[in-house]
Amino acid sequence: VPGLVVLRRGSSRTLRRRLSGKALGSAPGSAPGSTPLWNPANYSEFAHERLRPARDLLNRVPRISASQPDLIDAGCGDGGPSKLLLERFPAAKLLCLDSSDEMLAAAQSDAALNGREMVKFSHGLIEDHFAASAATSGKLYDLVFSNAALHWC
């Protein structure tokens, strides 16, 4: 099948090289083997379509009994899924994590997220965040949410 890419452990860098370009919402000319440069304007152009799977996924999440649940949006992008999480869990402490400076800046500039005391932003790779967390604090979350980012790990 043309365009079909079979992933094996450790092959995400190869996939990034093959897929970097405007189709992903990234800036043209990303260096081969580098993390794509995501363009928030291109990304938000299809927000309705892109957020539909996030809504579907979130609808499957059971009720969380904690009065102030600790959540992470791993690969938060421009903050779209993060806002859905806060709609569902308004008292939550939320960490918005993304590896793209451009996308994290877009999330931080979103009025629905910016300035909320219980929302924090962090730049970094998902796998590095959880490895560091496990090694230092053993931090646990009530919900780890990732709409469309784990395949980049």
Coordinates of C-alpha atoms in Angstrom, one line a residue:
V1 CA 0.0 0.0 0.0
P2 CA 1.6 3.3 -1.1
G3 CA 2.4 5.6 1.9
L4 CA 2.0 2.8 4.5
V5 CA 4.8 2.9 7.1
V6 CA 5.3 0.0 9.5
L7 CA 6.8 1.2 12.8
R8 CA 9.2 -0.8 14.8
R9 CA 10.6 0.2 18.2
G10 CA 13.1 3.0 17.6
S11 CA 11.9 3.9 14.2
S12 CA 10.1 7.1 15.0
R13 CA 13.1 9.2 13.8
T14 CA 12.8 7.5 10.4
L15 CA 9.1 8.2 10.4
R16 CA 9.6 11.9 11.2
R17 CA 12.0 12.2 8.3
R18 CA 9.5 10.6 5.9
L19 CA 6.6 12.6 7.1
S20 CA 8.1 16.1 7.9
G21 CA 6.4 18.7 5.7
K22 CA 3.2 20.7 5.4
A23 CA 0.9 17.6 5.7
L24 CA 1.8 17.4 9.4
G25 CA 1.4 21.1 9.9
S26 CA 5.1 21.5 10.1
A27 CA 7.2 24.1 8.5
P28 CA 8.7 23.2 5.1
G29 CA 12.4 22.4 5.1
S30 CA 12.6 20.6 8.5
A31 CA 16.1 19.1 8.8
P32 CA 16.1 15.4 8.1
G33 CA 16.0 13.4 11.3
S34 CA 14.9 16.4 13.4
T35 CA 11.7 16.9 15.2
P36 CA 9.2 18.5 12.8
L37 CA 8.7 22.2 13.2
W38 CA 5.0 22.4 13.9
N39 CA 3.1 25.4 12.6
P40 CA 0.2 26.3 14.9
A41 CA -1.7 28.2 12.1
N42 CA -1.6 25.1 9.8
Y43 CA -2.4 22.8 12.7
S44 CA -5.5 24.8 13.8
E45 CA -6.8 24.9 10.2
F46 CA -8.3 21.4 10.8
A47 CA -9.0 21.8 14.6
H48 CA -12.6 20.5 14.3
E49 CA -11.5 17.3 12.6
R50 CA -8.4 16.9 14.7
L51 CA -10.3 17.3 18.0
R52 CA -13.0 14.8 17.2
P53 CA -10.8 11.8 18.2
A54 CA -9.8 13.6 21.4
R55 CA -13.4 14.1 22.3
D56 CA -14.2 10.5 21.6
L57 CA -11.2 9.4 23.7
L58 CA -12.1 11.7 26.5
N59 CA -15.7 10.4 26.5
R60 CA -14.4 6.9 27.3
V61 CA -12.5 8.2 30.4
P62 CA -14.4 7.1 33.5
R63 CA -15.2 9.6 36.3
I64 CA -12.2 10.4 38.5
S65 CA -12.9 10.3 42.2
A66 CA -10.2 12.8 43.3
S67 CA -11.6 16.2 44.0
Q68 CA -8.7 17.9 42.3
P69 CA -7.3 15.4 39.9
D70 CA -3.7 15.6 38.7
L71 CA -3.7 15.4 34.8
I72 CA -1.1 15.5 32.1
D73 CA -1.8 16.2 28.4
A74 CA 1.2 14.5 26.9
G75 CA 1.7 16.1 23.5
C76 CA -0.7 19.0 24.1
G77 CA -0.1 20.7 20.8
D78 CA -1.8 24.0 20.6
G79 CA -3.9 23.3 23.7
G80 CA -7.1 22.0 22.0
P81 CA -7.2 18.7 23.9
S82 CA -6.1 20.5 27.1
K83 CA -9.2 22.7 27.0
L84 CA -11.4 19.6 26.6
L85 CA -9.7 18.1 29.7
L86 CA -10.5 21.3 31.7
E87 CA -14.1 21.3 30.5
R88 CA -14.5 17.7 31.8
F89 CA -12.4 18.2 35.0
P90 CA -12.7 21.9 35.9
A91 CA -10.9 21.6 39.3
A92 CA -8.0 19.6 37.8
K93 CA -4.3 20.4 38.1
L94 CA -3.1 20.1 34.5
L95 CA 0.4 19.8 33.0
C96 CA 0.5 20.6 29.3
L97 CA 3.6 19.0 27.8
D98 CA 4.9 19.3 24.3
S99 CA 8.2 19.0 22.5
S100 CA 7.5 21.8 20.0
D101 CA 8.3 25.3 21.1
E102 CA 5.8 26.7 18.5
M103 CA 2.9 24.5 19.6
L104 CA 3.6 25.1 23.3
A105 CA 3.7 28.8 22.7
A106 CA 0.3 28.6 21.0
A107 CA -1.1 26.7 24.0
Q108 CA 0.3 29.2 26.4
S109 CA -1.2 32.1 24.5
D110 CA -4.7 30.5 24.5
A111 CA -6.9 32.6 26.9
A112 CA -8.7 29.5 28.1
L113 CA -5.4 28.1 29.4
N114 CA -3.2 31.0 30.1
G115 CA -3.4 32.6 33.6
R116 CA -5.1 29.6 35.2
E117 CA -3.2 28.8 38.4
M118 CA -3.7 25.1 38.1
V119 CA -2.4 24.9 34.5
K120 CA 1.4 24.5 34.0
F121 CA 3.3 24.2 30.7
S122 CA 6.4 22.2 30.1
H123 CA 8.6 21.8 27.1
G124 CA 10.1 18.4 26.5
L125 CA 9.7 14.9 25.1
I126 CA 7.1 12.6 26.6
E127 CA 9.5 9.7 27.2
D128 CA 12.0 12.0 28.9
H129 CA 9.4 13.5 31.2
F130 CA 8.2 10.2 32.4
A131 CA 11.7 8.8 32.8
A132 CA 12.8 11.8 34.8
S133 CA 9.6 11.6 36.9
A134 CA 10.1 8.0 37.7
A135 CA 13.8 8.5 38.6
T136 CA 13.2 11.5 40.9
S137 CA 9.8 11.9 42.4
G138 CA 7.9 8.9 41.2
K139 CA 5.1 11.3 40.3
L140 CA 1.8 9.7 39.5
Y141 CA -1.1 11.2 37.6
D142 CA -4.8 10.5 38.0
L143 CA -5.0 10.7 34.2
V144 CA -2.4 10.6 31.5
F145 CA -4.1 11.8 28.3
S146 CA -2.5 11.8 24.9
N147 CA -4.6 12.3 21.8
A148 CA -2.1 12.0 19.0
A149 CA 1.4 12.1 20.2
L150 CA 2.6 8.7 21.5
H151 CA 3.4 7.4 18.0
W152 CA 6.2 10.1 17.9
C153 CA 7.9 8.6 21.0

